[in-house]
mmCIF file of C-alpha atoms and ligand atoms in Angstrom:
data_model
loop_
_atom_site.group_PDB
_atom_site.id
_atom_site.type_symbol
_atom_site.label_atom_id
_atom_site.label_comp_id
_atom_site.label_asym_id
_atom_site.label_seq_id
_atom_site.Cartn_x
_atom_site.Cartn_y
_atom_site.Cartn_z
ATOM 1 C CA UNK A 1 0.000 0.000 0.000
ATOM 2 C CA UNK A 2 1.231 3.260 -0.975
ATOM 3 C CA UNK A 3 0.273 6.131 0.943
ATOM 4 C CA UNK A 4 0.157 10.719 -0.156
ATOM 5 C CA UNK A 5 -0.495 13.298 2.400
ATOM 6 C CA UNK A 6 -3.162 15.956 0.286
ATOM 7 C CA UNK A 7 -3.589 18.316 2.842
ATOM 8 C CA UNK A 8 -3.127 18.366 6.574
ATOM 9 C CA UNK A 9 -6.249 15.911 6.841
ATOM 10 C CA UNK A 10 -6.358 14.054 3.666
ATOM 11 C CA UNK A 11 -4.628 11.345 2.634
ATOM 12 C CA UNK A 12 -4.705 9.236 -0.449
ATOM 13 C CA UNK A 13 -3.946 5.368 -0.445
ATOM 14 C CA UNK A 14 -3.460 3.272 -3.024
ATOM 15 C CA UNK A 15 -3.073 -0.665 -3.766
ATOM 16 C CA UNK A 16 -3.900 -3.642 -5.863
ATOM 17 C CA UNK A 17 -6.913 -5.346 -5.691
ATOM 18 C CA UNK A 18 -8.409 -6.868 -8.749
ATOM 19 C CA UNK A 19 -11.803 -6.444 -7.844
ATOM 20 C CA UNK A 20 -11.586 -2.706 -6.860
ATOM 21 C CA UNK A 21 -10.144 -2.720 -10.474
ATOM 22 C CA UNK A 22 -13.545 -3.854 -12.358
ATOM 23 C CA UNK A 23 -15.864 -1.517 -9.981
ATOM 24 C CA UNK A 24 -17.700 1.255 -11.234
ATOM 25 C CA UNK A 25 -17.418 4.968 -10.145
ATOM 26 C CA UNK A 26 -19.386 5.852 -7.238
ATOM 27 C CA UNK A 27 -19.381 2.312 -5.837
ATOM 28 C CA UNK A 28 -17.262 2.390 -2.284
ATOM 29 C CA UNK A 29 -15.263 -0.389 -0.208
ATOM 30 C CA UNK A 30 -15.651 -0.854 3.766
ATOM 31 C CA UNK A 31 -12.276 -0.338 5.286
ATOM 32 C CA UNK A 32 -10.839 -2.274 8.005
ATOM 33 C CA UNK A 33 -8.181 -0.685 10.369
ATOM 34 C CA UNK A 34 -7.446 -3.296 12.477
ATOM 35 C CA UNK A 35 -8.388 -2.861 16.102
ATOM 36 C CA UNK A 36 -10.032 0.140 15.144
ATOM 37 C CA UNK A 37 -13.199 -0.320 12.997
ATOM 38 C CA UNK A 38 -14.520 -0.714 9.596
ATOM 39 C CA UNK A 39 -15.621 2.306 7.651
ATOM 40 C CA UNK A 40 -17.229 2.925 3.947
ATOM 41 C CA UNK A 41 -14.691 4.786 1.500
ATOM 42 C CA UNK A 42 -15.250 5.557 -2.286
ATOM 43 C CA UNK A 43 -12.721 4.941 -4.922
ATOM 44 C CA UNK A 44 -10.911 8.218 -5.882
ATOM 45 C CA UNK A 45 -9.189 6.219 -8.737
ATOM 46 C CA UNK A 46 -10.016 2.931 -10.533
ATOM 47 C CA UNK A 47 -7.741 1.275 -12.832
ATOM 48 C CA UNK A 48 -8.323 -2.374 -14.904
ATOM 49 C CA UNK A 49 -4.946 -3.651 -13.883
ATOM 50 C CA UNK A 50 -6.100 -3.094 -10.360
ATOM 51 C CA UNK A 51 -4.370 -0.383 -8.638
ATOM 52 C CA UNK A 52 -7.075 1.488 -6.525
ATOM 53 C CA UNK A 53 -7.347 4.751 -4.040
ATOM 54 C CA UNK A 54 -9.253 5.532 -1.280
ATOM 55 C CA UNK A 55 -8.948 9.453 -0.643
ATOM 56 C CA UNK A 56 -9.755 9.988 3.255
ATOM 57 C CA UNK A 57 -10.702 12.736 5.572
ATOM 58 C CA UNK A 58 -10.060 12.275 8.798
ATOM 59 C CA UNK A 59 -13.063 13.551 10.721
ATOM 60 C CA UNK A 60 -13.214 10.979 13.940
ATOM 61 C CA UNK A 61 -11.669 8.226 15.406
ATOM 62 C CA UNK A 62 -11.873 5.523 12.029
ATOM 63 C CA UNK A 63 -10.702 8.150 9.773
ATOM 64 C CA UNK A 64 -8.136 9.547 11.780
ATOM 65 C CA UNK A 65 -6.226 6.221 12.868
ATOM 66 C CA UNK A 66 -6.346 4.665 9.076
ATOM 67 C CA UNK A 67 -5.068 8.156 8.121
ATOM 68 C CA UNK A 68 -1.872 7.055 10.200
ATOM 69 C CA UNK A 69 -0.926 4.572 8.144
ATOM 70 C CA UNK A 70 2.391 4.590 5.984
ATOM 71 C CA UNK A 71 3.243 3.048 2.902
ATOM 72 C CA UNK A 72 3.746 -0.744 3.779
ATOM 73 C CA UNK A 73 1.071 -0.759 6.939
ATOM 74 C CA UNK A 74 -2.015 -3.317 6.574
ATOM 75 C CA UNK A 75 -5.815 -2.522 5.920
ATOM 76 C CA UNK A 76 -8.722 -5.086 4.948
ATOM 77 C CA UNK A 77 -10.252 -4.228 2.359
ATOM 78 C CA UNK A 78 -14.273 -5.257 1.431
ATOM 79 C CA UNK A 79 -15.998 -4.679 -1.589
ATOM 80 C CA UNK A 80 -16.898 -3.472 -3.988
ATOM 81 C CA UNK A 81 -20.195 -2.752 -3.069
ATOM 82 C CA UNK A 82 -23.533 -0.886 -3.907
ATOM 83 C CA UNK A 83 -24.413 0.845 -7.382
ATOM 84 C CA UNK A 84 -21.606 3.491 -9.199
ATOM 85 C CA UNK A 85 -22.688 6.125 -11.426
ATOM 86 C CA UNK A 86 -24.334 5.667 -14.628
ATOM 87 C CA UNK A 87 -22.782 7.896 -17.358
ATOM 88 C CA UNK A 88 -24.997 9.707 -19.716
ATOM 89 C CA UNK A 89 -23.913 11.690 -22.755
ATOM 90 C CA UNK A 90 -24.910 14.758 -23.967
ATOM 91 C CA UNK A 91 -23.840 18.142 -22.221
ATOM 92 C CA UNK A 92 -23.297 16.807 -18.418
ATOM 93 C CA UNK A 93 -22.343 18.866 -14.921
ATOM 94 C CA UNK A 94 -20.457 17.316 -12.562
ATOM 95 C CA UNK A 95 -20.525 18.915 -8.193
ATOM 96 C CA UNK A 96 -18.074 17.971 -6.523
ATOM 97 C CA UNK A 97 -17.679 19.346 -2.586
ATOM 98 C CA UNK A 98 -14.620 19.056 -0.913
ATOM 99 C CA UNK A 99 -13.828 15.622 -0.809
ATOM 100 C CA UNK A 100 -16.807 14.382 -2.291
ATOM 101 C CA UNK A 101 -14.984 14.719 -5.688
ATOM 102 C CA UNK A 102 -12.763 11.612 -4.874
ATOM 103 C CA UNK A 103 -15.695 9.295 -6.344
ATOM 104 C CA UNK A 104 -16.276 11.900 -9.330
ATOM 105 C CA UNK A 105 -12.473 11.905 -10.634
ATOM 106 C CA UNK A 106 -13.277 7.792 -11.625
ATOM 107 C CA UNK A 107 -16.351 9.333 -13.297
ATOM 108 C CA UNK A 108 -15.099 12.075 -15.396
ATOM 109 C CA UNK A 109 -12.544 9.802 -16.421
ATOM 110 C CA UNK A 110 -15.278 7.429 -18.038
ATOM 111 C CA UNK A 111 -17.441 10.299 -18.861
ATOM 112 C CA UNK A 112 -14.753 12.046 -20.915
ATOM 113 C CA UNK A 113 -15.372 8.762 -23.827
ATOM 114 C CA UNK A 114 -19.574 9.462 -23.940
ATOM 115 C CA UNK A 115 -19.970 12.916 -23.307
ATOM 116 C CA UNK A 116 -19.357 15.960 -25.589
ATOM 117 C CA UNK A 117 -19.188 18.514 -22.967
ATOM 118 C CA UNK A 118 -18.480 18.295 -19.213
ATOM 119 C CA UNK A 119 -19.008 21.196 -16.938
ATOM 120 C CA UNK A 120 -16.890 20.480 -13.426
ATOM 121 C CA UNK A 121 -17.611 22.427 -10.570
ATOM 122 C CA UNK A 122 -15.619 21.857 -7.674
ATOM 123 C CA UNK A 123 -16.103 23.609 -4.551
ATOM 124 C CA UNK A 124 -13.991 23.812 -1.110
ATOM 125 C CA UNK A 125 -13.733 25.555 2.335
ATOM 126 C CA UNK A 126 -10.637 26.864 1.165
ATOM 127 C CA UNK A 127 -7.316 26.288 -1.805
ATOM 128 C CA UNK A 128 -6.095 24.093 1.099
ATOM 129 C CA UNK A 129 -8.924 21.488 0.303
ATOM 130 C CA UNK A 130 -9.483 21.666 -3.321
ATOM 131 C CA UNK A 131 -8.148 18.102 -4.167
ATOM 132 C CA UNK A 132 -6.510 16.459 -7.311
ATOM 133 C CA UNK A 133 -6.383 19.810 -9.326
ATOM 134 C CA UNK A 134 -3.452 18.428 -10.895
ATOM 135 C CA UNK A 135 -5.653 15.516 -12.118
ATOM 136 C CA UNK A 136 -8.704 17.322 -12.852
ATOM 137 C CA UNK A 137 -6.724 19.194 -15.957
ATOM 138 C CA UNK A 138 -5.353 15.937 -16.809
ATOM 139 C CA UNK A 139 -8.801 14.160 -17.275
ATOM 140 C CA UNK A 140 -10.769 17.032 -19.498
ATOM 141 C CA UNK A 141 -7.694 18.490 -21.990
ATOM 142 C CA UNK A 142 -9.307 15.853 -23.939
ATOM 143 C CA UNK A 143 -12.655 17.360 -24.227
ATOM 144 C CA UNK A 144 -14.866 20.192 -24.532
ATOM 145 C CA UNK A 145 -14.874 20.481 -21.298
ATOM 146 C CA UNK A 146 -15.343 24.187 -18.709
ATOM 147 C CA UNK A 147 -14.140 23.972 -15.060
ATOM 148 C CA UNK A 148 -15.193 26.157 -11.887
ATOM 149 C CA UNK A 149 -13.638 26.324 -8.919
ATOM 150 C CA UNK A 150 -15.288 28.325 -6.012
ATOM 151 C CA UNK A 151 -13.669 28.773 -2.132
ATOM 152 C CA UNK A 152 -15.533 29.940 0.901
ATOM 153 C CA UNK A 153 -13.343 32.384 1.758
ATOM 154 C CA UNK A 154 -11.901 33.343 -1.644
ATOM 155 C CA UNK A 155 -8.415 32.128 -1.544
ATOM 156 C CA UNK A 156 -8.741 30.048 -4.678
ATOM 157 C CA UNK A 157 -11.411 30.729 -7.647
ATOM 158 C CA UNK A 158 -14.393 32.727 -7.121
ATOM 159 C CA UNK A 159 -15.568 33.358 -3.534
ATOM 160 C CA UNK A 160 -19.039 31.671 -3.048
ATOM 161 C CA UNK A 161 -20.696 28.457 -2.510
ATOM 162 C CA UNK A 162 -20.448 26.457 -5.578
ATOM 163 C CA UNK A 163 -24.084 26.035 -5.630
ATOM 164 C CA UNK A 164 -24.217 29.688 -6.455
ATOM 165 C CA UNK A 165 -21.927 29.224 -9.031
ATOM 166 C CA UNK A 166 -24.174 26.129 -10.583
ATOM 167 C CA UNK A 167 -27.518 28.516 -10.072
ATOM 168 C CA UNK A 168 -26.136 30.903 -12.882
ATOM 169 C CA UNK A 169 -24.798 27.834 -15.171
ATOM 170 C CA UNK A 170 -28.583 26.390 -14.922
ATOM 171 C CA UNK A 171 -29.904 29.543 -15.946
ATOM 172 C CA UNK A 172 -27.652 30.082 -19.394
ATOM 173 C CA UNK A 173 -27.020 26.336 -20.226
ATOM 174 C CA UNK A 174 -29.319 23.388 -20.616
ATOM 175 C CA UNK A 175 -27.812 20.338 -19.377
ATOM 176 C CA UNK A 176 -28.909 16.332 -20.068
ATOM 177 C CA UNK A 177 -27.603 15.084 -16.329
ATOM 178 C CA UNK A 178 -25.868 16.776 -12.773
ATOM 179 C CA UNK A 179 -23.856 14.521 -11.259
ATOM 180 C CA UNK A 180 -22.873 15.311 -7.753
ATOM 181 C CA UNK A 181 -21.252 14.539 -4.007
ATOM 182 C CA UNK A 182 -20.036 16.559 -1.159
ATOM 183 C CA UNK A 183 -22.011 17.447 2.052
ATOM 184 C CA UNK A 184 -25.309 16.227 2.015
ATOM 185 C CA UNK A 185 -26.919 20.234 2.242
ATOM 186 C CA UNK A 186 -24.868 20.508 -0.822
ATOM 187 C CA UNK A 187 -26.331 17.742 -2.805
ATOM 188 C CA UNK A 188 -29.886 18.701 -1.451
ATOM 189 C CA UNK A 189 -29.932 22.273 -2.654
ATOM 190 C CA UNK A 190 -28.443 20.381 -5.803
ATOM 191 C CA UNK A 191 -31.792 17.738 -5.425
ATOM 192 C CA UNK A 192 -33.905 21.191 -5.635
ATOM 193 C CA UNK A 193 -31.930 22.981 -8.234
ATOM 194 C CA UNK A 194 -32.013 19.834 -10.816
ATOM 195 C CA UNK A 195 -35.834 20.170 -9.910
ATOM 196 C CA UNK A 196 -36.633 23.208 -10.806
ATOM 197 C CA UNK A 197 -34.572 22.768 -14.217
ATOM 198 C CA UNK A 198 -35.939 19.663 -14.948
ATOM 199 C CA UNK A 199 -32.771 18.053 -15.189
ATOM 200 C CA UNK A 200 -32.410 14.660 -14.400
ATOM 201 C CA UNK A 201 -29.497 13.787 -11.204
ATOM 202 C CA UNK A 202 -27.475 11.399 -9.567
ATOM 203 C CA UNK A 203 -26.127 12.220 -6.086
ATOM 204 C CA UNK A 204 -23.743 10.373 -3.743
ATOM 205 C CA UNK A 205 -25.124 9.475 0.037
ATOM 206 C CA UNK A 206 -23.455 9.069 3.014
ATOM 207 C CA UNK A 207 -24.933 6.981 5.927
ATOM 208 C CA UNK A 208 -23.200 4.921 9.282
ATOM 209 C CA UNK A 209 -22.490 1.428 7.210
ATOM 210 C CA UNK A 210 -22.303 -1.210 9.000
ATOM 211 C CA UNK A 211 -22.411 -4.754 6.718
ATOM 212 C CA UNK A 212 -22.955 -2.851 3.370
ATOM 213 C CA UNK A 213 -25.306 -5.735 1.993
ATOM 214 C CA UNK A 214 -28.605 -4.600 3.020
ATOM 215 C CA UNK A 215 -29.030 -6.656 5.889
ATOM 216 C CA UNK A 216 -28.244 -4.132 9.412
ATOM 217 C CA UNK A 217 -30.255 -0.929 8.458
ATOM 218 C CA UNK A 218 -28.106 1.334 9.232
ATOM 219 C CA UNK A 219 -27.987 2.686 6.191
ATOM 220 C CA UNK A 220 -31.663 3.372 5.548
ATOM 221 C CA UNK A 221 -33.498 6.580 4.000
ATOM 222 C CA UNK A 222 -37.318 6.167 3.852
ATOM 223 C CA UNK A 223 -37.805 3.050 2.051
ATOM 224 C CA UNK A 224 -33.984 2.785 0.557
ATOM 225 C CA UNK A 225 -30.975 1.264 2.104
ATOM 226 C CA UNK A 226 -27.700 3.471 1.003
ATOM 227 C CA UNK A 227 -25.459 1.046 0.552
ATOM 228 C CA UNK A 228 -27.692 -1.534 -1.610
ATOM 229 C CA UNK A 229 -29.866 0.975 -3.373
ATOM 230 C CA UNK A 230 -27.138 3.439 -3.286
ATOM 231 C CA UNK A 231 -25.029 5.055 -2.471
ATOM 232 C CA UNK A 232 -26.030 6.355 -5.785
ATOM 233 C CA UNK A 233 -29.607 7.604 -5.761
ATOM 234 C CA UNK A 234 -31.331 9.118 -9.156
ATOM 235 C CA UNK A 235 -33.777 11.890 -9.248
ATOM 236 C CA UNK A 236 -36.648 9.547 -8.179
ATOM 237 C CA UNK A 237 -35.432 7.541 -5.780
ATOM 238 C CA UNK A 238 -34.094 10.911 -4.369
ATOM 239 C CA UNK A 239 -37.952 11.970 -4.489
ATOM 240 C CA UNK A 240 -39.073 9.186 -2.759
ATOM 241 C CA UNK A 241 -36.875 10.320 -0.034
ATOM 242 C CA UNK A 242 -37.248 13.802 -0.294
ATOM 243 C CA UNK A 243 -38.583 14.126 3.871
ATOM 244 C CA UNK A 244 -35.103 12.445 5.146
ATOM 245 C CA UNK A 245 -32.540 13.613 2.650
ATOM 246 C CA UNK A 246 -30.631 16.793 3.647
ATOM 247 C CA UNK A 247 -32.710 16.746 6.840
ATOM 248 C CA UNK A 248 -32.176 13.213 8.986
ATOM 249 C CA UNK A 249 -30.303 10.545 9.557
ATOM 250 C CA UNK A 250 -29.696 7.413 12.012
ATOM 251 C CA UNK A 251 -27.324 7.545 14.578
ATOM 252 C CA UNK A 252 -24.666 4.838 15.247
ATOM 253 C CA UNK A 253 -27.703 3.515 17.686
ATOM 254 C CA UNK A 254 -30.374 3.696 15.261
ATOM 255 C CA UNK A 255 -31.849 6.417 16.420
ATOM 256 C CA UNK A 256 -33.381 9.020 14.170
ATOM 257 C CA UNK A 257 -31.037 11.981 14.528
ATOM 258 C CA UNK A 258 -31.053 15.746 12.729
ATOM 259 C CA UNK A 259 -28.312 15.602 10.077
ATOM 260 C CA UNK A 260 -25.495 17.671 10.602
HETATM 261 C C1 FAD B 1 -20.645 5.267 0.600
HETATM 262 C C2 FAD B 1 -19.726 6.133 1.396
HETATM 263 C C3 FAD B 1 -18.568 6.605 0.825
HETATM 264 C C4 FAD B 1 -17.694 7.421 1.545
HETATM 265 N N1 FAD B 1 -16.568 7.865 0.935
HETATM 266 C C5 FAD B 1 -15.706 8.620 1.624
HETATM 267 C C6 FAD B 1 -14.501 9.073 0.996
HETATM 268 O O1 FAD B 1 -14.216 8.800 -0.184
HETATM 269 N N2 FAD B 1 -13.646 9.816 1.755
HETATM 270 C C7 FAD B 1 -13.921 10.141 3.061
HETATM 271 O O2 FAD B 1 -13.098 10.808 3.678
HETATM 272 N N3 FAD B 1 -15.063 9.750 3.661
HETATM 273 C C8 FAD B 1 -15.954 8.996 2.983
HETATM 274 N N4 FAD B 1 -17.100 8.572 3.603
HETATM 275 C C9 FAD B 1 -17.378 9.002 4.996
HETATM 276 C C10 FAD B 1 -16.619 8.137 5.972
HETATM 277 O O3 FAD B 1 -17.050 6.795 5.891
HETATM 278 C C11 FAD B 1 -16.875 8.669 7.403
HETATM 279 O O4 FAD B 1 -16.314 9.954 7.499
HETATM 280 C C12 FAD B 1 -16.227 7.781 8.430
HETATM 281 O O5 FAD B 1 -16.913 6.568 8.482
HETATM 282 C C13 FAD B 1 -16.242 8.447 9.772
HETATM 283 O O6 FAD B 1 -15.786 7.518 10.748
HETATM 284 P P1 FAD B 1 -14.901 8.010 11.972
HETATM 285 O O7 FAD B 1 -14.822 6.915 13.003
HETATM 286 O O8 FAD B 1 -13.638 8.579 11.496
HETATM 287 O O9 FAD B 1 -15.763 9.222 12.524
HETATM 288 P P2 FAD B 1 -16.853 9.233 13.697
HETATM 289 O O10 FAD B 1 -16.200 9.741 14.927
HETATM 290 O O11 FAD B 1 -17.590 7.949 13.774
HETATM 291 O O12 FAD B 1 -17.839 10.336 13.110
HETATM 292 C C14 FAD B 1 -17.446 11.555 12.559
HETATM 293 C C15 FAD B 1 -18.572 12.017 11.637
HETATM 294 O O13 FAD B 1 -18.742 11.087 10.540
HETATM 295 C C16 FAD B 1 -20.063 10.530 10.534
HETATM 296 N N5 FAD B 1 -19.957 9.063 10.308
HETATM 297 C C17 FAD B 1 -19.526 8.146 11.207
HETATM 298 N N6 FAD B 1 -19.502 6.903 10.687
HETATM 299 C C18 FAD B 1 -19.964 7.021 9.431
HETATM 300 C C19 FAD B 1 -20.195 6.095 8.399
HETATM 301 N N7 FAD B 1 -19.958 4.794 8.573
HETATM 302 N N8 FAD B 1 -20.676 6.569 7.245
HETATM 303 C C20 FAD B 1 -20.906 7.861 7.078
HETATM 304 N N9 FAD B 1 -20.685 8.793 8.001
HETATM 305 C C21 FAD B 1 -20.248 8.393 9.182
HETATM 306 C C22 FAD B 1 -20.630 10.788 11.920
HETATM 307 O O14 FAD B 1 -22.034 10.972 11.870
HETATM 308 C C23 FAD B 1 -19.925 12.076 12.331
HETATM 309 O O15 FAD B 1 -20.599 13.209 11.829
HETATM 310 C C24 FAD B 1 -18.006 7.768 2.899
HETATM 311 C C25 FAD B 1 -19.188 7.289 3.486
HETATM 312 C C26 FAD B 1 -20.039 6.493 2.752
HETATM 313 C C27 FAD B 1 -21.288 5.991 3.385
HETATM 314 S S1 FES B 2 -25.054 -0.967 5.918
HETATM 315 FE FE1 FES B 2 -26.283 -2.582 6.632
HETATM 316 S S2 FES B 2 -28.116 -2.305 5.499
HETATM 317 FE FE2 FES B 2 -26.774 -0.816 4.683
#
């Protein structure tokens, strides 16, 4: 396992696993740090021979102890699981939040052969945690492509939420799918924005995963379990969750808790 420090609380790791290698964008892997716990991570980068990454925050105690690890160190890998992205052609948008744009890298990749235009939006707190710009340019100098980058506080791109920035895009450009992930307020004021414009989206979720087949609940949103359903929902699945999403979600106990 190879191991590179993004930012002061990212980290991307990489090895071989051939199965991670045939999985589709947007499908994730449950992570196992030993004596620790088991976590759900996306893959930031998917390759046939396969060499995989997970790109982590560390935001607790999971996160934070597998972001110790050093090149050579051992995690258990499970997975793949759930259902990826489907790519669509046309003209397509792509929202990525902070480091919800690990899983939408893999995507624009494939996108880039379907599509003939992708418009990438990529928004962070600050420069500090825009991710993989390197990459990003890498991925669309092959295609008619337009990338926005938008900060909080202004030190990299133009200084709003990149919501705002997608508000203005929606109102010039007509667009044949949104694809997004970041924070889940993000993605809903995405849910409401693809609404209104009648364009159809697919949108990462997040939930406490526990055994990532559809069996524990943890996972569940109205009718839908994340991890089996998901973690990619479409417009009407998204719909048919419309009371929970943005708003609620379970606890590690089950319990129904207001999401963060
Ligand atoms: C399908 C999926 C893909 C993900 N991909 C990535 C990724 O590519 N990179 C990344 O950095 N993070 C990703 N996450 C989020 C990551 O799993 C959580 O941040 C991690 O589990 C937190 O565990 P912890 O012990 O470090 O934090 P905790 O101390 O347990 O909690 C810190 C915060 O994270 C939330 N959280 C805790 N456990 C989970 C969980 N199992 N799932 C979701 N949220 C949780 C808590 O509600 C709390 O707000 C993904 C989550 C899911 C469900
Ligand atoms: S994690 Fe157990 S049902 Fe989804």
């Amino acid at each position: 396992m190879e191991a590179k420090k993004e930012n002061c609380a990212v980290k991307t790791f990489t090895f071989m696993d051939e199965s991670c290698g045939k999985a589709e964008p947007g499908q994730f892997v449950m992570v196992w740090i030993p004596g620790v716990d088991e976590i759900p991570m996306s893959l930031s980068a998917i390759n046939p021979g396969g060499f995989t990454s997970i790109t982590v925050h560390g935001v607790g105690e999971a996160s934070r102890a597998l972001n110790k690890k050093e090149k050579g160190d051992q995690i258990g890998i499970r997975g793949p699981f759930g259902n990826g992205f489907v790519p669509a052609g046309g003209n397509v948008m792509v929202v990525g939040g902070g480091t919800g744009l690990a899983p939408l890298l893999p995507l624009t990749e494939n996108l880039v052969k379907v599509a003939d235009k992708i418009t990438l939006m990529c928004g962070a707190k600050c420069q500090d945690n825009l991710l993989f710009l390197d990459r990003v340019d890498r991925i669309l100098s092959e295609l008619d492509s337009e990338t926005v980058f938008t900060t909080d506080d202004g030190s990299y791109g133009i200084e709003c939420m990149v919501t705002d920035q997608v508000k203005q895009k929606l109102k010039k450009e007509k667009f044949d799918m949104i694809y997004t992930c970041g924070p889940e307020q993000m993605m809903y004021s995405m849910f409401l924005l693809a609404e209104q414009h009648n364009v159809p989206l697919q949108a990462s979720l997040e939930r406490i995963m526990r055994c990532a087949i559809g069996l524990c609940g943890s996972c569940q949103i109205g009718k839908l379990r994340v991890c089996k359903d998901g973690p990619v929902l479409n417009s009407e699945q998204l719909r048919s969750v419309k009371e929970e999403f943005g708003k609620f979600q379970l606890d590690l106990t089950g319990k129904r808790i207001k999401l963060q």
